[in-house]
């Protein structure tokens, strides 16, 4: 503000001087005109110098100037200096980020709006066989696995996809896309070969052990049954021991069967056909009622005749587990409602009981292997803790999902949603 004051004072003094000299000499208008002209020329020269300076970037030392022009030069020069400093800082941060991502053992690729490579780190170039010159190339042209292209197109990046490395098919890569900013995506790939190998070893181990246990268990059960037949019931201790031994071998047999089924679900190729679900459910409910598990407690409602593409044995296991759980975990006086129906997106199976219910903190855990809710009744209800893990796996193999709702002392409802695209005739 101070410079503006000086500037105005200077012009006022010049004007007054022109008026006084003009008044004395009799050339007021001429002098005023001359004064205006000189002010305009002066400003014109200043603008010209300023334009030249700004054209050179405005960051070199500014020319000598006075008054308002000096202020203008000074402020712009300071702004430019600050901008330069900020840019330098930003460059250092970017360089540090690049260096750290470059050193990452996981592959990182920055993808643009049209799936083109904006940047990739060293690991990405190594595992995908990319070159620095591939920058700007569309990634589906370089990584051509159909499941990867499907994943990229799907825009549903909640889950990852496992791919073999294009350079070495023995290397398994877990690829995940993370969207960020405006249309940009980060592609991360991690070498999971060892993890996969260990998982395969675990599965093979469980499957082998379960398989090997089958024969001795059958032999053991056979001998126990023979001993039970020979028992003259003179010793109550012996009789109750035989019963215990029989029950426990049966429990072990169930465990081995469930483990083998799980192993099969994890490793076997899917063999699908059109499964007649209404028929299957009718059979399962009849079996449940006739096995002495329930006394006509099951109420089956078939609101749709929809059949679905799938594996009958697997679906039978899953549905039987749900129905037998509903019967097991509720009292004999209550009803179990089984319903097969359809809405616009899904074909749905609900198995609803009026049993003891499940606490909300247990609901996410009960589909884990061997998880059994600890209740006071649990001792009476036999089980392996594998039933719902089997259900979850079977549904996954049928593109379906499970929803569990429950309230303690009121009952539980297990709902299986099959996508409508699975319907067959
Ligand atoms: P299992 O029945 O052999 O113990 P599951 O995997 O089928 O194993 O079930 C896991 C646990 O979930 C059960 O132990 C039980 O505590 C609980 N659960 C399953 N179904 C029901 C149900 N309908 N009502 C109450 N609890 C249930």
Coordinates of C-alpha atoms and ligand atoms in Angstrom, one line a residue:
X1 CA 0.0 0.0 0.0
X2 CA 2.9 2.3 0.9
X3 CA 4.3 2.1 -2.7
X4 CA 0.9 3.0 -4.1
X5 CA 0.9 6.1 -1.9
X6 CA 4.4 7.2 -3.1
X7 CA 3.3 6.6 -6.7
X8 CA 0.2 8.7 -6.3
X9 CA 2.1 11.5 -4.5
X10 CA 4.7 11.5 -7.3
X11 CA 2.1 11.9 -10.0
X12 CA 0.2 14.5 -8.0
X13 CA 3.5 16.5 -7.6
X14 CA 4.2 16.2 -11.4
X15 CA 0.7 17.4 -12.2
X16 CA 1.0 20.3 -9.8
X17 CA 4.4 21.2 -11.3
X18 CA 3.0 21.0 -14.8
X19 CA 0.0 23.2 -13.8
X20 CA 2.2 25.8 -12.2
X21 CA 4.8 26.0 -15.0
X22 CA 2.0 25.8 -17.6
X23 CA 0.2 28.7 -15.7
X24 CA 3.4 30.8 -15.7
X25 CA 4.3 30.1 -19.4
X26 CA 0.7 29.9 -20.6
X27 CA 1.0 26.3 -21.9
X28 CA -1.1 24.3 -19.4
X29 CA -2.7 22.0 -21.9
X30 CA 0.6 21.3 -23.8
X31 CA 2.5 20.5 -20.6
X32 CA -0.3 18.3 -19.3
X33 CA -0.3 16.4 -22.6
X34 CA 3.5 16.0 -22.5
X35 CA 3.3 14.7 -18.9
X36 CA 0.6 12.1 -19.8
X37 CA 2.6 11.0 -22.8
X38 CA 5.8 10.6 -20.8
X39 CA 3.8 8.6 -18.1
X40 CA 2.3 6.3 -20.8
X41 CA 5.7 5.8 -22.5
X42 CA 7.3 5.0 -19.2
X43 CA 4.6 2.4 -18.3
X44 CA 4.9 0.9 -21.8
X45 CA 8.6 0.5 -21.4
X46 CA 8.1 -1.2 -18.0
X47 CA 5.4 -3.6 -19.4
X48 CA 7.8 -4.5 -22.2
X49 CA 10.7 -5.3 -19.8
X50 CA 8.3 -7.2 -17.6
X51 CA 7.0 -9.3 -20.5
X52 CA 10.6 -10.1 -21.6
X53 CA 11.5 -11.1 -18.0
X54 CA 8.4 -13.3 -17.6
X55 CA 9.0 -14.9 -21.0
X56 CA 12.3 -16.1 -19.7
X57 CA 10.6 -18.0 -16.9
X58 CA 10.5 -15.2 -14.3
X59 CA 12.9 -17.0 -12.0
X60 CA 16.1 -15.3 -13.0
X61 CA 17.0 -12.1 -11.1
X62 CA 14.5 -9.4 -12.1
X63 CA 15.7 -6.0 -13.7
X64 CA 16.0 -2.9 -11.6
X65 CA 12.7 -1.1 -11.2
X66 CA 11.1 1.4 -8.9
X67 CA 7.8 1.7 -7.0
X68 CA 4.9 -0.5 -7.9
X69 CA 6.9 -2.3 -10.6
X70 CA 9.6 -3.3 -8.1
X71 CA 6.9 -4.7 -5.9
X72 CA 5.3 -6.7 -8.8
X73 CA 8.8 -8.1 -9.8
X74 CA 9.6 -9.0 -6.2
X75 CA 6.3 -10.9 -5.5
X76 CA 6.4 -12.8 -8.8
X77 CA 10.0 -13.7 -8.2
X78 CA 9.2 -14.9 -4.7
X79 CA 6.3 -17.0 -6.0
X80 CA 8.5 -18.6 -8.7
X81 CA 11.2 -19.4 -6.1
X82 CA 8.7 -21.1 -3.8
X83 CA 7.3 -23.1 -6.7
X84 CA 10.8 -24.2 -7.7
X85 CA 11.5 -25.3 -4.1
X86 CA 8.2 -27.2 -3.9
X87 CA 8.9 -28.9 -7.2
X88 CA 12.3 -30.0 -6.0
X89 CA 10.9 -31.4 -2.8
X90 CA 8.2 -33.3 -4.8
X91 CA 10.8 -34.6 -7.2
X92 CA 12.8 -36.0 -4.2
X93 CA 9.6 -37.7 -2.8
X94 CA 8.8 -39.2 -6.2
X95 CA 12.3 -40.4 -6.6
X96 CA 12.3 -42.0 -3.1
X97 CA 8.9 -43.6 -3.9
X98 CA 10.2 -45.0 -7.2
X99 CA 13.4 -46.2 -5.6
X100 CA 11.5 -48.0 -2.8
X101 CA 8.9 -49.6 -5.2
X102 CA 11.8 -50.5 -7.5
X103 CA 13.4 -52.4 -4.6
X104 CA 10.2 -54.2 -3.7
X105 CA 10.3 -58.0 -4.1
X106 CA 6.6 -57.8 -5.4
X107 CA 5.8 -56.7 -8.9
X108 CA 4.1 -53.3 -9.2
X109 CA 2.6 -51.9 -12.4
X110 CA 0.8 -48.6 -12.6
X111 CA -2.0 -48.9 -15.2
X112 CA -3.6 -46.0 -17.0
X113 CA -7.3 -45.5 -17.9
X114 CA -7.0 -47.7 -21.0
X115 CA -5.1 -50.6 -19.4
X116 CA -1.8 -49.1 -20.7
X117 CA 1.4 -49.4 -18.6
X118 CA 2.4 -46.1 -17.1
X119 CA 5.2 -47.4 -14.9
X120 CA 6.5 -50.8 -13.7
X121 CA 9.1 -51.8 -11.2
X122 CA 12.1 -54.2 -11.6
X123 CA 10.2 -57.2 -10.2
X124 CA 7.3 -56.6 -12.6
X125 CA 9.7 -56.6 -15.5
X126 CA 11.3 -59.8 -14.3
X127 CA 8.2 -61.9 -13.5
X128 CA 6.1 -60.7 -16.4
X129 CA 9.1 -60.4 -18.8
X130 CA 8.3 -56.7 -19.5
X131 CA 10.7 -54.3 -21.0
X132 CA 11.1 -50.6 -20.1
X133 CA 10.1 -49.9 -23.7
X134 CA 6.7 -51.5 -23.0
X135 CA 5.6 -48.3 -21.3
X136 CA 2.4 -47.2 -22.9
X137 CA 1.5 -50.7 -24.2
X138 CA -1.8 -52.2 -23.2
X139 CA -1.3 -54.8 -20.6
X140 CA -3.8 -57.4 -22.1
X141 CA -1.5 -57.5 -25.1
X142 CA 1.4 -58.5 -23.0
X143 CA -0.2 -60.7 -20.3
X144 CA -2.5 -62.8 -22.4
X145 CA -3.9 -65.3 -19.9
X146 CA -7.8 -65.4 -20.4
X147 CA -8.4 -65.4 -16.6
X148 CA -6.3 -62.3 -16.2
X149 CA -8.1 -60.5 -19.1
X150 CA -11.4 -61.5 -17.6
X151 CA -10.3 -60.3 -14.2
X152 CA -9.1 -57.0 -15.6
X153 CA -12.3 -56.4 -17.5
X154 CA -14.6 -57.4 -14.6
X155 CA -13.6 -54.3 -12.6
X156 CA -14.4 -56.3 -9.5
X157 CA -11.1 -56.3 -7.8
X158 CA -12.1 -57.5 -4.3
X159 CA -10.4 -60.8 -4.9
X160 CA -7.2 -61.7 -6.5
X161 CA -6.4 -64.1 -9.4
X162 CA -3.7 -66.7 -9.5
X163 CA -1.7 -66.9 -12.7
X164 CA 1.4 -68.8 -13.9
X165 CA 4.3 -66.5 -14.7
X166 CA 4.5 -66.0 -18.5
X167 CA 8.3 -66.8 -18.2
X168 CA 8.1 -69.9 -16.1
X169 CA 4.9 -71.8 -15.7
X170 CA 6.1 -73.4 -12.4
X171 CA 6.0 -70.0 -10.8
X172 CA 2.5 -69.0 -9.4
X173 CA 1.7 -65.4 -9.1
X174 CA -1.1 -63.9 -7.1
X175 CA -2.3 -60.8 -9.0
X176 CA -4.4 -58.1 -7.4
X177 CA -5.6 -54.8 -8.9
X178 CA -6.1 -51.8 -6.7
X179 CA -8.0 -48.8 -8.2
X180 CA -6.9 -45.3 -7.1
X181 CA -7.1 -41.7 -8.2
X182 CA -9.0 -40.9 -11.4
X183 CA -9.1 -44.0 -13.5
X184 CA -5.7 -45.2 -12.4
X185 CA -5.0 -48.7 -11.1
X186 CA -2.1 -50.4 -9.3
X187 CA -1.4 -54.0 -10.3
X188 CA 0.4 -56.0 -7.7
X189 CA 1.8 -59.5 -8.2
X190 CA 3.3 -61.7 -5.5
X191 CA 5.1 -64.9 -6.0
X192 CA 3.0 -67.5 -4.1
X193 CA 4.7 -70.7 -5.5
X194 CA 6.0 -71.8 -2.2
X195 CA 2.7 -71.1 -0.5
X196 CA 0.8 -73.0 -3.1
X197 CA 3.2 -75.9 -2.8
X198 CA 2.7 -76.0 0.9
X199 CA -1.0 -75.9 0.5
X200 CA -0.9 -78.7 -1.9
X201 CA 1.3 -80.7 0.5
X202 CA -1.2 -80.1 3.3
X203 CA -4.1 -81.2 1.2
X204 CA -2.3 -84.3 0.0
X205 CA -1.3 -85.1 3.5
X206 CA -4.8 -84.8 4.9
X207 CA -6.2 -86.8 2.0
X208 CA -3.6 -89.5 2.3
X209 CA -3.9 -89.9 6.1
X210 CA -7.7 -89.9 5.9
X211 CA -7.5 -92.6 3.1
X212 CA -5.0 -94.7 5.1
X213 CA -7.1 -94.5 8.2
X214 CA -10.2 -95.9 6.5
X215 CA -9.2 -99.5 6.3
X216 CA -8.0 -99.9 9.9
X217 CA -11.1 -98.1 11.1
X218 CA -13.4 -100.5 9.2
X219 CA -11.5 -103.5 10.7
X220 CA -11.7 -102.0 14.2
X221 CA -15.4 -101.3 13.9
X222 CA -16.0 -104.9 12.6
X223 CA -14.2 -106.4 15.6
X224 CA -16.0 -104.2 18.0
X225 CA -19.4 -105.2 16.5
X226 CA -18.3 -108.9 16.8
X227 CA -17.4 -108.4 20.4
X228 CA -20.7 -106.6 21.0
X229 CA -22.5 -109.6 19.5
X230 CA -20.6 -112.0 21.8
X231 CA -21.2 -109.8 24.9
X232 CA -23.4 -111.7 27.3
X233 CA -24.0 -108.4 29.2
X234 CA -22.7 -109.9 32.5
X235 CA -20.3 -107.0 33.0
X236 CA -22.0 -103.6 32.8
X237 CA -18.5 -102.0 32.5
X238 CA -17.6 -104.1 29.5
X239 CA -21.0 -103.5 27.8
X240 CA -20.7 -99.7 28.2
X241 CA -17.1 -99.9 27.0
X242 CA -18.2 -101.6 23.9
X243 CA -20.9 -99.0 23.3
X244 CA -18.3 -96.2 23.8
X245 CA -15.8 -97.9 21.5
X246 CA -18.5 -98.4 18.8
X247 CA -19.6 -94.7 19.1
X248 CA -16.1 -93.4 18.9
X249 CA -15.1 -95.5 15.9
X250 CA -18.3 -94.3 14.2
X251 CA -17.4 -90.7 15.0
X252 CA -13.9 -91.3 13.6
X253 CA -15.3 -92.8 10.5
X254 CA -17.5 -89.7 10.0
X255 CA -14.5 -87.5 10.5
X256 CA -12.4 -89.4 8.0
X257 CA -15.3 -89.4 5.5
X258 CA -15.8 -85.6 5.9
X259 CA -12.0 -85.0 5.6
X260 CA -11.9 -87.0 2.4
X261 CA -14.9 -85.2 1.0
X262 CA -13.2 -81.8 1.7
X263 CA -10.0 -83.0 0.1
X264 CA -11.9 -84.1 -3.0
X265 CA -13.8 -80.7 -3.1
X266 CA -10.5 -78.9 -3.0
X267 CA -8.7 -80.9 -5.6
X268 CA -11.1 -82.6 -7.9
X269 CA -12.2 -81.2 -11.2
X270 CA -15.9 -80.2 -11.3
X271 CA -18.1 -82.7 -13.1
X272 CA -21.4 -81.0 -13.7
X273 CA -24.8 -82.1 -15.0
X274 CA -28.3 -80.8 -14.5
X275 CA -29.3 -81.7 -10.9
X276 CA -33.0 -82.1 -10.1
X277 CA -33.0 -80.1 -6.9
X278 CA -36.7 -80.5 -6.0
X279 CA -36.3 -84.3 -6.2
X280 CA -33.0 -84.2 -4.3
X281 CA -34.5 -82.1 -1.5
X282 CA -37.6 -84.4 -1.3
X283 CA -35.2 -87.4 -0.9
X284 CA -33.1 -85.7 1.7
X285 CA -36.1 -84.6 3.8
X286 CA -37.6 -88.1 3.6
X287 CA -34.3 -89.6 4.7
X288 CA -34.0 -87.1 7.6
X289 CA -37.5 -88.0 8.8
X290 CA -37.0 -91.8 8.3
X291 CA -33.5 -92.0 9.9
X292 CA -35.0 -91.5 13.3
X293 CA -33.4 -88.1 13.3
X294 CA -36.8 -86.5 13.4
X295 CA -40.4 -87.4 13.8
X296 CA -42.0 -85.8 10.7
X297 CA -40.5 -82.5 11.8
X298 CA -39.4 -81.4 8.3
X299 CA -41.7 -79.1 6.3
X300 CA -40.6 -79.0 2.7
X301 CA -41.9 -76.2 0.4
X302 CA -41.1 -76.3 -3.3
X303 CA -42.0 -73.0 -4.7
X304 CA -40.0 -73.5 -7.9
X305 CA -39.2 -76.5 -10.1
X306 CA -35.9 -75.0 -11.0
X307 CA -33.0 -77.4 -11.4
X308 CA -29.4 -76.3 -11.4
X309 CA -26.2 -77.2 -13.1
X310 CA -23.9 -78.9 -10.6
X311 CA -22.5 -82.0 -9.0
X312 CA -25.3 -84.1 -7.4
X313 CA -23.2 -85.8 -4.8
X314 CA -21.7 -82.6 -3.6
X315 CA -25.1 -80.8 -3.4
X316 CA -26.5 -83.8 -1.6
X317 CA -23.8 -83.6 1.0
X318 CA -24.2 -79.9 1.5
X319 CA -28.0 -80.0 1.7
X320 CA -28.0 -83.0 4.0
X321 CA -25.5 -81.2 6.3
X322 CA -27.8 -78.2 6.6
X323 CA -30.9 -80.3 7.2
X324 CA -29.3 -82.6 9.7
X325 CA -27.8 -79.6 11.6
X326 CA -31.2 -78.0 11.8
X327 CA -32.6 -81.3 13.3
X328 CA -29.6 -81.8 15.6
X329 CA -29.5 -78.4 17.1
X330 CA -33.2 -78.1 17.8
X331 CA -35.6 -80.0 20.0
X332 CA -37.9 -82.8 18.9
X333 CA -41.1 -80.7 19.3
X334 CA -40.0 -78.0 16.8
X335 CA -40.3 -77.9 13.0
X336 CA -37.6 -77.5 10.4
X337 CA -38.7 -75.5 7.4
X338 CA -36.9 -76.3 4.1
X339 CA -37.9 -74.0 1.1
X340 CA -36.7 -73.9 -2.5
X341 CA -37.7 -70.8 -4.3
X342 CA -36.6 -68.2 -6.8
X343 CA -36.3 -64.4 -7.1
X344 CA -35.0 -62.2 -9.9
X345 CA -31.3 -63.0 -9.4
X346 CA -31.1 -66.2 -7.4
X347 CA -32.6 -69.7 -6.8
X348 CA -32.7 -70.0 -3.1
X349 CA -32.6 -72.7 -0.5
X350 CA -33.5 -71.9 3.1
X351 CA -33.2 -74.3 6.0
X352 CA -34.8 -72.7 9.0
X353 CA -35.1 -74.2 12.5
X354 CA -36.5 -73.1 15.9
X355 CA -33.5 -74.4 17.8
X356 CA -30.9 -73.1 20.2
X357 CA -29.6 -70.5 17.7
X358 CA -26.0 -69.2 17.4
X359 CA -24.4 -66.2 19.1
X360 CA -23.6 -63.4 16.6
X361 CA -19.8 -63.6 17.3
X362 CA -19.9 -67.4 16.5
X363 CA -21.6 -67.0 13.1
X364 CA -18.5 -66.0 11.1
X365 CA -16.5 -68.9 12.6
X366 CA -18.9 -71.8 12.3
X367 CA -18.0 -72.4 8.6
X368 CA -14.3 -72.9 9.6
X369 CA -13.0 -76.4 9.9
X370 CA -13.4 -78.1 13.2
X371 CA -15.2 -75.1 14.8
X372 CA -17.9 -76.2 17.1
X373 CA -19.8 -73.7 19.3
X374 CA -19.3 -74.5 22.9
X375 CA -22.7 -74.8 24.5
X376 CA -24.0 -76.8 27.4
X377 CA -25.8 -79.1 25.0
X378 CA -22.8 -79.7 22.8
X379 CA -21.7 -82.9 24.6
X380 CA -25.0 -84.5 23.6
X381 CA -24.8 -83.6 20.0
X382 CA -22.3 -85.5 18.0
X383 CA -20.5 -83.9 15.1
X384 CA -17.2 -83.4 13.4
X385 CA -17.2 -79.6 13.0
X386 CA -16.6 -80.1 9.3
X387 CA -20.2 -80.1 8.0
X388 CA -20.5 -76.3 7.3
X389 CA -17.0 -76.2 5.9
X390 CA -18.2 -78.8 3.4
X391 CA -21.3 -76.7 2.7
X392 CA -19.2 -73.6 2.1
X393 CA -16.9 -75.4 -0.3
X394 CA -19.7 -77.0 -2.3
X395 CA -21.5 -73.7 -2.6
X396 CA -18.3 -72.0 -3.8
X397 CA -17.9 -74.7 -6.5
X398 CA -21.4 -73.8 -7.6
X399 CA -20.9 -70.0 -7.7
X400 CA -23.3 -69.9 -4.8
X401 CA -23.0 -68.3 -1.4
X402 CA -24.3 -69.0 2.1
X403 CA -25.9 -66.5 4.5
X404 CA -26.5 -67.4 8.1
X405 CA -28.9 -65.5 10.4
X406 CA -29.6 -66.6 13.9
X407 CA -31.0 -65.6 17.2
X408 CA -30.2 -67.3 20.5
X409 CA -33.1 -69.4 21.8
X410 CA -35.2 -68.5 18.7
X411 CA -33.6 -70.4 15.9
X412 CA -31.3 -70.2 12.8
X413 CA -31.8 -69.8 9.1
X414 CA -29.2 -71.0 6.6
X415 CA -29.8 -69.6 3.1
X416 CA -28.0 -70.7 -0.1
X417 CA -28.1 -68.4 -3.1
X418 CA -27.5 -70.0 -6.5
X419 CA -27.1 -67.5 -9.4
X420 CA -30.0 -67.7 -11.9
X421 CA -27.5 -68.5 -14.7
X422 CA -27.1 -72.0 -13.2
X423 CA -30.8 -72.9 -13.9
X424 CA -31.2 -75.8 -16.3
X425 CA -34.1 -77.9 -17.5
Ligands
LIG1 P1 -21.0 -80.2 13.4 O1 -22.4 -80.1 13.3 O2 -20.5 -81.5 12.9 O3 -20.4 -79.9 14.8 P2 -20.9 -78.1 11.5 O4 -19.7 -77.6 10.7 O5 -22.0 -78.7 10.7 O6 -20.3 -79.2 12.4 O7 -21.4 -77.0 12.4 C1 -20.4 -76.2 13.2 C2 -21.1 -75.7 14.4 O8 -22.1 -74.7 14.0 C3 -21.9 -76.8 15.2 O9 -21.0 -77.4 16.1 C4 -22.9 -75.9 15.9 O10 -22.4 -75.4 17.1 C5 -23.2 -74.8 14.9 N1 -24.4 -75.0 14.1 C6 -24.5 -75.5 12.9 N2 -25.8 -75.5 12.5 C7 -26.5 -75.1 13.5 C8 -27.9 -74.8 13.7 N3 -28.8 -75.1 12.8 N4 -28.3 -74.3 14.9 C9 -27.4 -74.0 15.9 N5 -26.1 -74.2 15.7 C10 -25.6 -74.7 14.6

